[in-house]
Short mmCIF file of C-alpha atoms and ligand atoms in Angstrom, two decimals:
data_model
loop_
_atom_site.label_atom_id
_atom_site.label_comp_id
_atom_site.label_asym_id
_atom_site.label_seq_id
_atom_site.Cartn_x
_atom_site.Cartn_y
_atom_site.Cartn_z
CA UNK A 1 38.80 59.00 42.08
CA UNK A 2 41.50 61.54 41.31
CA UNK A 3 43.53 63.02 44.20
CA UNK A 4 46.55 65.35 44.15
CA UNK A 5 48.88 63.82 46.73
CA UNK A 6 52.08 64.86 48.47
CA UNK A 7 54.74 62.15 48.32
CA UNK A 8 57.66 64.17 49.70
CA UNK A 9 59.18 67.65 49.80
CA UNK A 10 60.69 68.99 46.61
CA UNK A 11 58.52 66.82 44.41
CA UNK A 12 55.44 67.87 42.46
CA UNK A 13 52.11 66.56 43.73
CA UNK A 14 51.17 63.28 42.08
CA UNK A 15 47.78 62.91 40.42
CA UNK A 16 46.88 59.53 41.87
CA UNK A 17 43.89 57.31 41.27
CA UNK A 18 42.72 56.38 44.78
CA UNK A 19 39.66 54.54 46.16
CA UNK A 20 36.58 56.67 46.87
CA UNK A 21 36.54 57.10 50.70
CA UNK A 22 33.57 55.70 52.61
CA UNK A 23 32.06 57.76 55.44
CA UNK A 24 31.95 56.22 58.94
CA UNK A 25 28.75 56.39 61.03
CA UNK A 26 29.14 60.06 62.06
CA UNK A 27 30.84 61.22 58.87
CA UNK A 28 29.82 62.63 55.50
CA UNK A 29 31.37 62.41 52.10
CA UNK A 30 31.59 65.70 50.21
CA UNK A 31 31.87 66.01 46.44
CA UNK A 32 34.46 68.80 46.12
CA UNK A 33 33.44 71.42 43.56
CA UNK A 34 36.02 74.03 44.52
CA UNK A 35 39.30 73.81 46.44
CA UNK A 36 41.41 76.87 47.21
CA UNK A 37 45.21 76.78 46.96
CA UNK A 38 46.71 78.27 50.13
CA UNK A 39 50.32 79.22 50.82
CA UNK A 40 50.33 76.36 53.30
CA UNK A 41 50.33 73.86 50.44
CA UNK A 42 53.50 75.49 49.18
CA UNK A 43 55.09 75.12 52.62
CA UNK A 44 54.53 71.36 52.45
CA UNK A 45 55.89 71.05 48.93
CA UNK A 46 58.87 73.28 49.73
CA UNK A 47 59.68 71.40 52.94
CA UNK A 48 58.99 74.04 55.63
CA UNK A 49 56.93 71.41 57.41
CA UNK A 50 55.67 67.92 56.69
CA UNK A 51 52.24 66.31 56.83
CA UNK A 52 51.84 63.54 59.41
CA UNK A 53 52.19 60.84 56.75
CA UNK A 54 52.81 60.32 53.06
CA UNK A 55 51.20 60.10 50.68
CA UNK A 56 48.78 62.82 51.77
CA UNK A 57 46.11 64.56 49.73
CA UNK A 58 46.69 68.31 50.19
CA UNK A 59 44.12 71.13 50.20
CA UNK A 60 42.21 72.55 53.16
CA UNK A 61 39.75 74.95 51.52
CA UNK A 62 36.83 72.86 50.31
CA UNK A 63 33.33 73.70 49.12
CA UNK A 64 30.96 71.25 47.50
CA UNK A 65 27.90 69.13 47.98
CA UNK A 66 27.10 66.32 50.37
CA UNK A 67 27.61 63.09 48.50
CA UNK A 68 26.89 60.41 51.12
CA UNK A 69 26.01 60.44 54.82
CA UNK A 70 26.97 57.98 57.57
CA UNK A 71 24.34 55.88 59.34
CA UNK A 72 24.27 58.08 62.48
CA UNK A 73 24.24 61.46 60.72
CA UNK A 74 21.15 63.62 60.99
CA UNK A 75 20.45 67.01 59.45
CA UNK A 76 22.38 66.50 56.25
CA UNK A 77 21.25 65.03 52.96
CA UNK A 78 22.80 64.27 49.63
CA UNK A 79 23.04 67.41 47.52
CA UNK A 80 23.28 69.91 50.41
CA UNK A 81 25.72 72.73 49.59
CA UNK A 82 28.50 72.99 52.16
CA UNK A 83 31.76 74.61 53.19
CA UNK A 84 34.13 72.39 55.15
CA UNK A 85 35.78 73.32 58.46
CA UNK A 86 39.27 71.90 58.08
CA UNK A 87 40.07 71.13 61.71
CA UNK A 88 38.45 67.73 62.19
CA UNK A 89 37.84 68.54 65.85
CA UNK A 90 36.84 66.06 68.54
CA UNK A 91 33.97 68.08 69.99
CA UNK A 92 34.55 67.01 73.59
CA UNK A 93 37.94 68.32 74.79
CA UNK A 94 38.19 71.45 76.95
CA UNK A 95 39.00 73.69 73.97
CA UNK A 96 36.23 72.31 71.76
CA UNK A 97 33.82 72.85 74.66
CA UNK A 98 34.96 76.49 74.81
CA UNK A 99 34.26 76.88 71.07
CA UNK A 100 37.98 76.98 70.29
CA UNK A 101 38.03 74.04 67.90
CA UNK A 102 41.24 75.37 66.31
CA UNK A 103 42.99 74.40 69.56
CA UNK A 104 41.39 70.94 69.82
CA UNK A 105 43.53 68.59 71.91
CA UNK A 106 42.49 65.43 70.10
CA UNK A 107 41.51 66.20 66.52
CA UNK A 108 40.81 63.30 64.21
CA UNK A 109 42.95 65.18 61.76
CA UNK A 110 43.45 68.49 60.02
CA UNK A 111 42.87 68.49 56.28
CA UNK A 112 46.19 68.24 54.40
CA UNK A 113 48.19 68.19 57.67
CA UNK A 114 46.88 64.97 59.19
CA UNK A 115 43.93 63.88 57.06
CA UNK A 116 43.42 63.61 53.33
CA UNK A 117 42.34 67.01 52.07
CA UNK A 118 40.41 68.87 49.41
CA UNK A 119 42.50 68.31 46.29
CA UNK A 120 40.38 65.29 45.40
CA UNK A 121 37.07 64.55 43.79
CA UNK A 122 35.63 63.48 47.13
CA UNK A 123 36.46 64.04 50.77
CA UNK A 124 35.25 62.48 54.04
CA UNK A 125 34.89 64.58 57.22
CA UNK A 126 32.92 64.36 60.49
CA UNK A 127 29.41 65.76 59.93
CA UNK A 128 29.99 68.40 62.61
CA UNK A 129 32.64 69.99 60.34
CA UNK A 130 30.08 71.11 57.75
CA UNK A 131 28.75 74.64 57.39
CA UNK A 132 25.70 75.17 55.20
CA UNK A 133 26.24 77.34 52.13
CA UNK A 134 23.43 79.63 51.04
CA UNK A 135 22.54 79.48 47.34
CA UNK A 136 23.88 83.00 46.70
CA UNK A 137 27.48 81.99 47.45
CA UNK A 138 29.18 80.15 44.60
CA UNK A 139 31.51 77.25 45.35
CA UNK A 140 34.38 79.30 43.93
CA UNK A 141 33.63 82.13 46.34
CA UNK A 142 33.08 79.73 49.24
CA UNK A 143 36.31 77.76 49.09
CA UNK A 144 38.58 80.73 49.94
CA UNK A 145 36.37 81.52 52.92
CA UNK A 146 37.38 78.23 54.53
CA UNK A 147 40.93 79.35 55.28
CA UNK A 148 41.70 82.83 53.89
CA UNK A 149 38.40 84.49 54.80
CA UNK A 150 37.90 82.93 58.19
CA UNK A 151 41.55 83.28 59.22
CA UNK A 152 41.11 87.01 58.69
CA UNK A 153 37.91 87.05 60.74
CA UNK A 154 39.68 85.23 63.59
CA UNK A 155 42.82 87.40 63.57
CA UNK A 156 40.85 90.64 63.77
CA UNK A 157 38.53 89.23 66.43
CA UNK A 158 41.55 88.24 68.51
CA UNK A 159 42.96 91.76 68.06
CA UNK A 160 39.58 93.27 69.04
CA UNK A 161 39.80 95.81 66.23
CA UNK A 162 37.51 98.77 66.85
CA UNK A 163 36.13 101.47 64.54
CA UNK A 164 38.61 104.27 63.96
CA UNK A 165 41.68 102.20 64.70
CA UNK A 166 44.61 102.01 62.32
CA UNK A 167 45.26 98.48 61.10
CA UNK A 168 48.40 97.68 59.13
CA UNK A 169 48.35 94.53 57.01
CA UNK A 170 51.82 93.24 56.22
CA UNK A 171 51.44 90.88 53.28
CA UNK A 172 48.58 90.93 50.81
CA UNK A 173 48.20 87.34 49.64
CA UNK A 174 44.90 85.49 49.96
CA UNK A 175 44.65 85.97 53.72
CA UNK A 176 45.93 89.56 53.62
CA UNK A 177 43.29 90.74 51.16
CA UNK A 178 40.62 89.18 53.35
CA UNK A 179 42.12 90.94 56.40
CA UNK A 180 41.88 94.23 54.49
CA UNK A 181 38.19 93.60 53.74
CA UNK A 182 37.30 92.58 57.26
CA UNK A 183 39.27 95.42 58.89
CA UNK A 184 37.34 97.91 56.75
CA UNK A 185 34.09 96.20 57.72
CA UNK A 186 35.07 96.81 61.33
CA UNK A 187 35.52 100.49 60.60
CA UNK A 188 39.29 100.60 60.70
CA UNK A 189 41.64 102.72 58.62
CA UNK A 190 43.70 100.16 56.72
CA UNK A 191 47.30 100.41 55.55
CA UNK A 192 48.14 97.53 53.21
CA UNK A 193 51.83 96.81 52.69
CA UNK A 194 53.18 94.87 49.72
CA UNK A 195 56.24 94.94 47.49
CA UNK A 196 54.06 94.06 44.51
CA UNK A 197 52.23 96.83 42.63
CA UNK A 198 49.49 94.45 41.46
CA UNK A 199 48.78 93.36 45.00
CA UNK A 200 48.72 96.93 46.24
CA UNK A 201 46.11 97.64 43.59
CA UNK A 202 44.11 94.62 44.74
CA UNK A 203 44.39 95.79 48.35
CA UNK A 204 42.95 99.18 47.40
CA UNK A 205 40.12 97.41 45.56
CA UNK A 206 39.53 95.34 48.72
CA UNK A 207 39.10 98.54 50.70
CA UNK A 208 42.53 99.57 51.95
CA UNK A 209 42.79 103.27 52.77
CA UNK A 210 46.34 103.31 51.38
CA UNK A 211 48.58 100.63 49.90
CA UNK A 212 52.33 101.15 50.03
CA UNK A 213 55.60 99.29 49.56
CA UNK A 214 57.41 98.28 52.81
CA UNK A 215 59.84 101.21 52.61
CA UNK A 216 56.94 103.69 52.78
CA UNK A 217 54.89 101.90 55.45
CA UNK A 218 56.20 103.73 58.52
CA UNK A 219 55.66 107.13 56.90
CA UNK A 220 52.10 106.19 55.90
CA UNK A 221 51.29 105.12 59.46
CA UNK A 222 52.86 108.30 60.87
CA UNK A 223 50.80 110.45 58.55
CA UNK A 224 47.49 108.68 59.17
CA UNK A 225 48.00 108.47 62.93
CA UNK A 226 49.48 111.91 63.48
CA UNK A 227 52.63 110.21 64.71
CA UNK A 228 50.81 107.99 67.20
CA UNK A 229 51.60 104.67 65.50
CA UNK A 230 49.43 101.74 64.50
CA UNK A 231 46.77 100.24 66.76
CA UNK A 232 47.05 96.83 65.15
CA UNK A 233 49.65 95.27 62.86
CA UNK A 234 48.67 91.97 61.26
CA UNK A 235 51.88 90.20 60.30
CA UNK A 236 51.42 87.68 57.47
CA UNK A 237 54.87 87.50 55.92
CA UNK A 238 56.67 86.09 58.94
CA UNK A 239 60.20 87.12 58.02
CA UNK A 240 62.65 89.13 60.12
CA UNK A 241 62.31 92.27 57.97
CA UNK A 242 58.52 92.46 58.31
CA UNK A 243 58.58 91.47 62.00
CA UNK A 244 60.96 94.38 62.68
CA UNK A 245 58.83 96.71 60.59
CA UNK A 246 55.78 95.59 62.57
CA UNK A 247 57.21 96.18 66.04
CA UNK A 248 58.60 99.56 64.95
CA UNK A 249 55.18 100.84 63.82
CA UNK A 250 53.13 99.88 66.89
CA UNK A 251 51.65 102.72 68.90
CA UNK A 252 50.47 102.79 72.51
CA UNK A 253 48.36 99.75 73.36
CA UNK A 254 49.24 98.51 69.89
CA UNK A 255 48.65 94.84 69.16
CA UNK A 256 50.96 92.85 66.94
CA UNK A 257 49.10 89.85 65.56
CA UNK A 258 51.20 86.97 64.29
CA UNK A 259 49.24 84.85 61.84
CA UNK A 260 50.23 81.47 60.56
CA UNK A 261 53.62 79.94 60.47
CA UNK A 262 57.04 81.50 60.48
CA UNK A 263 60.50 80.13 61.01
CA UNK A 264 62.10 83.51 61.76
CA UNK A 265 62.56 84.80 65.32
CA UNK A 266 60.68 87.78 66.74
CA UNK A 267 62.85 90.17 68.77
CA UNK A 268 61.16 92.75 70.98
CA UNK A 269 62.29 95.24 73.58
CA UNK A 270 60.38 94.46 76.79
CA UNK A 271 61.03 98.02 77.98
CA UNK A 272 59.57 99.59 74.82
CA UNK A 273 56.58 97.25 74.99
CA UNK A 274 55.93 97.79 78.69
CA UNK A 275 55.95 101.57 78.63
CA UNK A 276 53.52 101.58 75.70
CA UNK A 277 51.42 98.65 77.01
CA UNK A 278 51.79 96.84 73.72
CA UNK A 279 50.78 93.25 73.17
CA UNK A 280 51.89 90.41 70.95
CA UNK A 281 49.08 88.06 69.95
CA UNK A 282 49.15 84.87 67.96
CA UNK A 283 46.28 83.71 65.80
CA UNK A 284 45.97 80.30 64.24
CA UNK A 285 43.20 79.43 61.82
CA UNK A 286 39.72 80.02 63.08
CA UNK A 287 36.86 78.54 65.05
CA UNK A 288 33.84 76.75 63.59
CA UNK A 289 31.66 79.71 64.58
CA UNK A 290 33.99 82.03 62.65
CA UNK A 291 33.60 79.94 59.50
CA UNK A 292 29.84 80.27 59.95
CA UNK A 293 30.36 84.01 60.42
CA UNK A 294 32.56 84.24 57.30
CA UNK A 295 29.86 82.48 55.26
CA UNK A 296 27.22 84.86 56.62
CA UNK A 297 29.41 87.88 55.81
CA UNK A 298 29.94 86.55 52.29
CA UNK A 299 26.19 86.08 51.86
CA UNK A 300 25.76 89.71 52.90
CA UNK A 301 28.38 90.83 50.36
CA UNK A 302 30.80 91.95 53.10
CA UNK A 303 33.55 89.38 52.69
CA UNK A 304 34.57 88.27 49.23
CA UNK A 305 38.16 86.98 49.10
CA UNK A 306 39.20 87.63 45.51
CA UNK A 307 39.58 84.60 43.24
CA UNK A 308 42.56 85.03 40.90
CA UNK A 309 41.62 82.18 38.56
CA UNK A 310 39.99 78.77 38.46
CA UNK A 311 41.83 75.72 37.15
CA UNK A 312 41.19 71.99 36.83
CA UNK A 313 42.61 69.80 39.60
CA UNK A 314 45.03 68.34 37.06
CA UNK A 315 46.72 71.78 36.89
CA UNK A 316 47.56 71.74 40.61
CA UNK A 317 51.33 71.86 40.14
CA UNK A 318 51.03 74.78 37.75
CA UNK A 319 48.91 76.52 40.40
CA UNK A 320 51.59 75.91 43.04
CA UNK A 321 54.31 77.19 40.70
CA UNK A 322 52.36 80.37 40.05
CA UNK A 323 51.84 80.89 43.76
CA UNK A 324 55.54 80.33 44.49
CA UNK A 325 56.50 82.82 41.76
CA UNK A 326 54.35 85.48 43.45
CA UNK A 327 52.17 85.76 40.34
CA UNK A 328 48.85 85.25 42.11
CA UNK A 329 46.67 88.09 43.34
CA UNK A 330 43.95 86.50 45.48
CA UNK A 331 43.20 82.79 45.51
CA UNK A 332 43.63 80.17 42.81
CA UNK A 333 40.70 77.76 43.01
CA UNK A 334 40.85 74.22 41.67
CA UNK A 335 37.90 72.34 40.21
CA UNK A 336 38.23 68.64 41.09
CA UNK A 337 35.08 67.78 39.13
CA UNK A 338 36.82 68.95 35.94
ZN1 ZN B 1 45.29 77.93 54.48
ZN1 ZN B 2 38.62 68.81 70.81
#
């Protein structure tokens, strides 16, 4: 089968012919019909961090159909439509038992990071990583739920966003647009911040109350909050400039939510934070229950991460180049079945 594999930083992904993986007793094989291209893939290719081995098949947003089931698997049959939870969690450590599979102490792998991922015709995962996809959700719509959509659901759940609060979204890529949608669903007033006019337009279409460039963000928050500041700032860019913007906009009991990976340092004034009872939260990925929730929200028409374009798997490097160039509004989705 065809797989787009990482062989080292600074090199394009190779389109390799690899053996079709066989599921173990408690595993399933999924025929990948749609695979989203996340900024994380770019971080591998550009050398911000490395997968646990090379070569590694990248991709961690996968939707498709069950293709084969292991001998001990029950409840799944060939042809079932599924979304894949990308943390291949153990199911028995203290964090799995608390429903926090994203913090699993002994995962079998994480797609693209430490297990072959979704940029392939087929993929093998533990059966407990599958979430059933209702017929009304297309594979193209489902794939971006697996990271972008459900990361947004998790970040806003961690921030405990309430109706009437002001939520600022710094960065309007695939995750950011989903954060905008889910913050609106929660009844928040949403300020989307992006340097790119096309993305600001997309943020407004996703439900943002206002969409502004970074230089105008503080004024927009002042105006909407009557000078009180933001209740929640979701920081998705992870660079010093946006981190400083974020801390400067927080109001009393404001929560700064750091999402994903950043190499830049966060500097805060403990005094300023203490007197305003502000909090800094970190949010990584999502739980299995939140992927189920994201799928349910999508089925109800309440969470639809925008798909920028669909492309064949063979165009993966072009997709990565477009993402790197900042030309993508929403998610690019690859079609490994051609
Ligand atoms: Zn991702
Ligand atoms: Zn675990």
